[in-house]
CSV table of C-alpha atoms in Angstrom, one decimal:
chain,number,residue,atom,x,y,z
A,1,UNK,CA,-7.7,17.2,16.3
A,2,UNK,CA,-9.2,13.7,16.0
A,3,UNK,CA,-9.6,14.0,19.8
A,4,UNK,CA,-12.7,16.3,20.1
A,5,UNK,CA,-12.4,18.7,23.0
A,6,UNK,CA,-15.2,19.6,25.5
A,7,UNK,CA,-17.5,22.4,24.4
A,8,UNK,CA,-17.2,21.8,20.6
A,9,UNK,CA,-20.1,19.5,20.1
A,10,UNK,CA,-23.7,20.0,21.1
A,11,UNK,CA,-25.0,17.9,24.3
A,12,UNK,CA,-27.3,15.8,22.0
A,13,UNK,CA,-24.1,14.7,20.1
A,14,UNK,CA,-21.7,13.9,22.7
A,15,UNK,CA,-24.5,12.2,24.8
A,16,UNK,CA,-25.4,10.1,22.0
A,17,UNK,CA,-21.7,9.0,21.8
A,18,UNK,CA,-21.7,7.9,25.3
A,19,UNK,CA,-24.9,5.9,24.7
A,20,UNK,CA,-23.5,4.1,21.6
A,21,UNK,CA,-20.1,3.6,23.4
A,22,UNK,CA,-21.8,2.0,26.4
A,23,UNK,CA,-23.8,-0.5,24.4
A,24,UNK,CA,-20.9,-1.5,22.1
A,25,UNK,CA,-18.5,-1.7,25.1
A,26,UNK,CA,-20.8,-3.8,27.1
A,27,UNK,CA,-21.3,-6.4,24.2
A,28,UNK,CA,-17.4,-6.5,23.4
A,29,UNK,CA,-16.5,-7.2,27.2
A,30,UNK,CA,-19.1,-10.0,27.2
A,31,UNK,CA,-17.2,-11.7,24.4
A,32,UNK,CA,-13.7,-11.3,26.1
A,33,UNK,CA,-11.9,-14.2,27.5
A,34,UNK,CA,-9.0,-14.4,29.8
A,35,UNK,CA,-6.7,-15.5,27.1
A,36,UNK,CA,-7.4,-12.4,25.1
A,37,UNK,CA,-6.1,-10.0,27.9
A,38,UNK,CA,-2.3,-10.1,27.0
A,39,UNK,CA,-2.9,-9.3,23.3
A,40,UNK,CA,-5.6,-6.6,24.1
A,41,UNK,CA,-3.0,-5.0,26.6
A,42,UNK,CA,-0.2,-5.0,24.1
A,43,UNK,CA,-2.4,-3.6,21.2
A,44,UNK,CA,-4.0,-0.9,23.5
A,45,UNK,CA,-0.5,0.2,24.6
A,46,UNK,CA,0.5,0.5,20.9
A,47,UNK,CA,-2.6,2.6,20.1
A,48,UNK,CA,-2.1,4.9,23.2
A,49,UNK,CA,1.7,5.6,22.3
A,50,UNK,CA,1.0,6.1,18.7
A,51,UNK,CA,-1.4,8.7,19.3
A,52,UNK,CA,0.9,10.6,21.5
A,53,UNK,CA,3.2,11.3,18.4
A,54,UNK,CA,1.9,14.7,17.3
A,55,UNK,CA,3.0,16.6,14.3
A,56,UNK,CA,1.8,20.3,14.1
A,57,UNK,CA,0.1,21.4,11.0
A,58,UNK,CA,-1.0,25.0,11.2
A,59,UNK,CA,-3.8,25.4,14.0
A,60,UNK,CA,-4.2,21.6,14.3
A,61,UNK,CA,-2.1,18.6,14.7
A,62,UNK,CA,-1.8,15.2,13.0
A,63,UNK,CA,-1.1,11.9,14.8
A,64,UNK,CA,-1.3,8.2,14.0
A,65,UNK,CA,-4.5,6.5,15.1
A,66,UNK,CA,-3.9,2.7,14.4
A,67,UNK,CA,-7.7,1.9,14.8
A,68,UNK,CA,-7.7,-0.2,11.5
A,69,UNK,CA,-4.7,-2.1,13.0
A,70,UNK,CA,-6.5,-2.7,16.3
A,71,UNK,CA,-9.6,-3.8,14.3
A,72,UNK,CA,-7.5,-6.3,12.2
A,73,UNK,CA,-5.7,-7.7,15.3
A,74,UNK,CA,-8.5,-7.7,17.9
A,75,UNK,CA,-11.8,-7.8,16.1
A,76,UNK,CA,-14.7,-6.8,18.5
A,77,UNK,CA,-12.1,-6.1,21.2
A,78,UNK,CA,-10.7,-3.2,19.3
A,79,UNK,CA,-13.5,-1.1,20.7
A,80,UNK,CA,-12.6,-1.4,24.4
A,81,UNK,CA,-8.9,-1.2,23.2
A,82,UNK,CA,-9.6,2.2,21.8
A,83,UNK,CA,-11.8,3.3,24.8
A,84,UNK,CA,-9.0,2.6,27.2
A,85,UNK,CA,-6.4,4.3,25.2
A,86,UNK,CA,-8.6,7.4,24.8
A,87,UNK,CA,-9.3,7.4,28.6
A,88,UNK,CA,-5.7,7.4,29.4
A,89,UNK,CA,-4.7,10.0,26.9
A,90,UNK,CA,-7.5,12.3,28.1
A,91,UNK,CA,-6.7,12.1,31.8
A,92,UNK,CA,-2.9,11.8,31.5
A,93,UNK,CA,-2.1,14.2,28.8
A,94,UNK,CA,-5.4,16.1,28.2
A,95,UNK,CA,-6.0,15.0,24.6
A,96,UNK,CA,-9.6,15.4,24.0
A,97,UNK,CA,-12.3,16.3,26.5
A,98,UNK,CA,-14.0,14.2,29.3
A,99,UNK,CA,-17.5,14.7,28.0
A,100,UNK,CA,-16.4,13.7,24.5
A,101,UNK,CA,-14.5,10.4,25.4
A,102,UNK,CA,-17.9,8.7,24.2
A,103,UNK,CA,-18.1,10.2,20.8
A,104,UNK,CA,-14.3,10.0,20.3
A,105,UNK,CA,-14.7,6.2,21.0
A,106,UNK,CA,-17.3,6.0,18.5
A,107,UNK,CA,-15.3,8.0,15.9
A,108,UNK,CA,-12.3,5.7,16.1
A,109,UNK,CA,-13.8,2.5,17.4
A,110,UNK,CA,-16.6,1.9,15.1
A,111,UNK,CA,-14.3,2.2,12.0
A,112,UNK,CA,-12.0,-0.2,13.8
A,113,UNK,CA,-14.9,-2.7,13.6
A,114,UNK,CA,-15.7,-1.9,10.0
A,115,UNK,CA,-12.1,-2.5,9.3
A,116,UNK,CA,-12.1,-5.9,11.0
A,117,UNK,CA,-15.3,-6.8,9.0
A,118,UNK,CA,-13.4,-5.9,5.8
A,119,UNK,CA,-10.4,-8.0,6.9
A,120,UNK,CA,-12.6,-10.9,7.8
A,121,UNK,CA,-14.6,-10.9,4.6
A,122,UNK,CA,-11.5,-10.5,2.5
A,123,UNK,CA,-9.4,-13.2,4.2
A,124,UNK,CA,-12.3,-15.3,5.6
A,125,UNK,CA,-9.8,-15.5,8.6
A,126,UNK,CA,-7.7,-18.1,6.7
A,127,UNK,CA,-4.5,-17.0,8.1
A,128,UNK,CA,-1.5,-19.0,7.3
A,129,UNK,CA,1.8,-18.6,5.5
A,130,UNK,CA,0.2,-19.6,2.1
A,131,UNK,CA,-2.4,-16.7,2.3
A,132,UNK,CA,0.2,-14.1,3.2
A,133,UNK,CA,-0.4,-12.0,0.1
A,134,UNK,CA,-4.2,-11.9,0.7
A,135,UNK,CA,-3.7,-11.1,4.4
A,136,UNK,CA,-1.4,-8.3,3.5
A,137,UNK,CA,-3.7,-6.9,0.9
A,138,UNK,CA,-6.7,-6.7,3.1
A,139,UNK,CA,-4.8,-5.7,6.1
A,140,UNK,CA,-3.7,-2.7,4.0
A,141,UNK,CA,-7.3,-1.9,3.0
A,142,UNK,CA,-8.6,-2.2,6.6
A,143,UNK,CA,-5.8,-0.3,7.9
A,144,UNK,CA,-6.4,2.7,5.6
A,145,UNK,CA,-10.0,2.6,5.7
A,146,UNK,CA,-10.0,2.6,9.5
A,147,UNK,CA,-8.4,6.1,9.5
A,148,UNK,CA,-10.5,7.4,6.5
A,149,UNK,CA,-13.9,6.5,8.1
A,150,UNK,CA,-12.7,8.0,11.4
A,151,UNK,CA,-12.1,11.3,9.5
A,152,UNK,CA,-15.5,10.9,7.7
A,153,UNK,CA,-17.2,10.7,11.2
A,154,UNK,CA,-15.3,13.6,12.6
A,155,UNK,CA,-15.9,15.8,9.6
A,156,UNK,CA,-19.6,15.1,9.6
A,157,UNK,CA,-19.9,15.9,13.3
A,158,UNK,CA,-17.8,19.2,13.0
A,159,UNK,CA,-19.9,20.3,9.9
A,160,UNK,CA,-23.1,19.5,11.7
A,161,UNK,CA,-22.1,21.6,14.5
A,162,UNK,CA,-21.8,24.8,12.6
A,163,UNK,CA,-20.2,26.6,9.6
A,164,UNK,CA,-17.3,27.9,11.9
A,165,UNK,CA,-15.7,24.6,11.7
A,166,UNK,CA,-15.7,24.2,7.8
A,167,UNK,CA,-12.2,25.5,7.4
A,168,UNK,CA,-10.9,23.4,10.3
A,169,UNK,CA,-12.7,20.3,8.9
A,170,UNK,CA,-10.9,20.7,5.5
A,171,UNK,CA,-7.5,21.2,7.1
A,172,UNK,CA,-7.9,18.2,9.4
A,173,UNK,CA,-8.9,15.9,6.8
A,174,UNK,CA,-6.3,17.1,4.2
A,175,UNK,CA,-3.6,16.8,6.9
A,176,UNK,CA,-4.3,13.2,7.6
A,177,UNK,CA,-4.4,12.0,4.1
A,178,UNK,CA,-0.7,10.9,4.5
A,179,UNK,CA,-1.7,9.0,7.7
A,180,UNK,CA,-4.2,7.0,5.8
A,181,UNK,CA,-1.4,5.8,3.4
A,182,UNK,CA,1.1,5.2,6.2
A,183,UNK,CA,-1.3,3.3,8.3
A,184,UNK,CA,-2.4,1.3,5.4
A,185,UNK,CA,1.1,0.1,4.6
A,186,UNK,CA,1.9,-0.4,8.1
A,187,UNK,CA,-1.1,-2.5,8.8
A,188,UNK,CA,-0.7,-4.7,5.6
A,189,UNK,CA,3.0,-5.3,6.1
A,190,UNK,CA,2.6,-6.3,9.8
A,191,UNK,CA,-0.5,-8.4,8.9
A,192,UNK,CA,1.4,-10.3,6.3
A,193,UNK,CA,4.4,-10.7,8.7
A,194,UNK,CA,2.4,-12.2,11.5
A,195,UNK,CA,0.5,-14.4,9.0
A,196,UNK,CA,3.9,-15.9,8.1
A,197,UNK,CA,5.5,-16.2,11.6
A,198,UNK,CA,2.6,-16.4,14.0
A,199,UNK,CA,-0.8,-16.8,12.2
A,200,UNK,CA,-2.5,-18.0,15.5
A,201,UNK,CA,-2.2,-14.5,16.8
A,202,UNK,CA,-5.3,-13.6,14.7
A,203,UNK,CA,-7.5,-16.1,16.2
A,204,UNK,CA,-11.1,-16.8,15.0
A,205,UNK,CA,-12.7,-13.4,16.4
């Protein structure tokens, strides 16, 4: 349900999503270098696959997002990563609508950028084996908040759309609480591991 379908939101909302997505996407791509492509491709594939693992909860479904993880690993490039993953999920598997790709990218991409800023501020991008504990801590915070903020965005949009979405909103948010914890642990552990074995993967984004 994190993927909003066509016809759910008013035109002003999903059109605004496309505008915001276009602006951030253009800026992010202007910062991309050729050396970034391999890592961007791998993380995009991870986000794409993770979101395909759905667990049914009542009338909705729960799935992993990994937007916080993408933010930690890619920085500003997490936004095009999530955009590409959402486009593929939409056209290949029908997850989310075509008109709402923009707002769905905002919902997951902007929290990824916030997660990166939290990680960057906490670690000062001083990534090396000696700072593993700090990297793990702020990786976990970033991973959890990436999902939490995405849910906040989604809930706000659904509630703004109409009262008929109140119950659905509560169900979706409640069902994703375990996902917040799991992704926090996953991102923290993996960030700490990478800081130990290959710290240069983080780069200076």
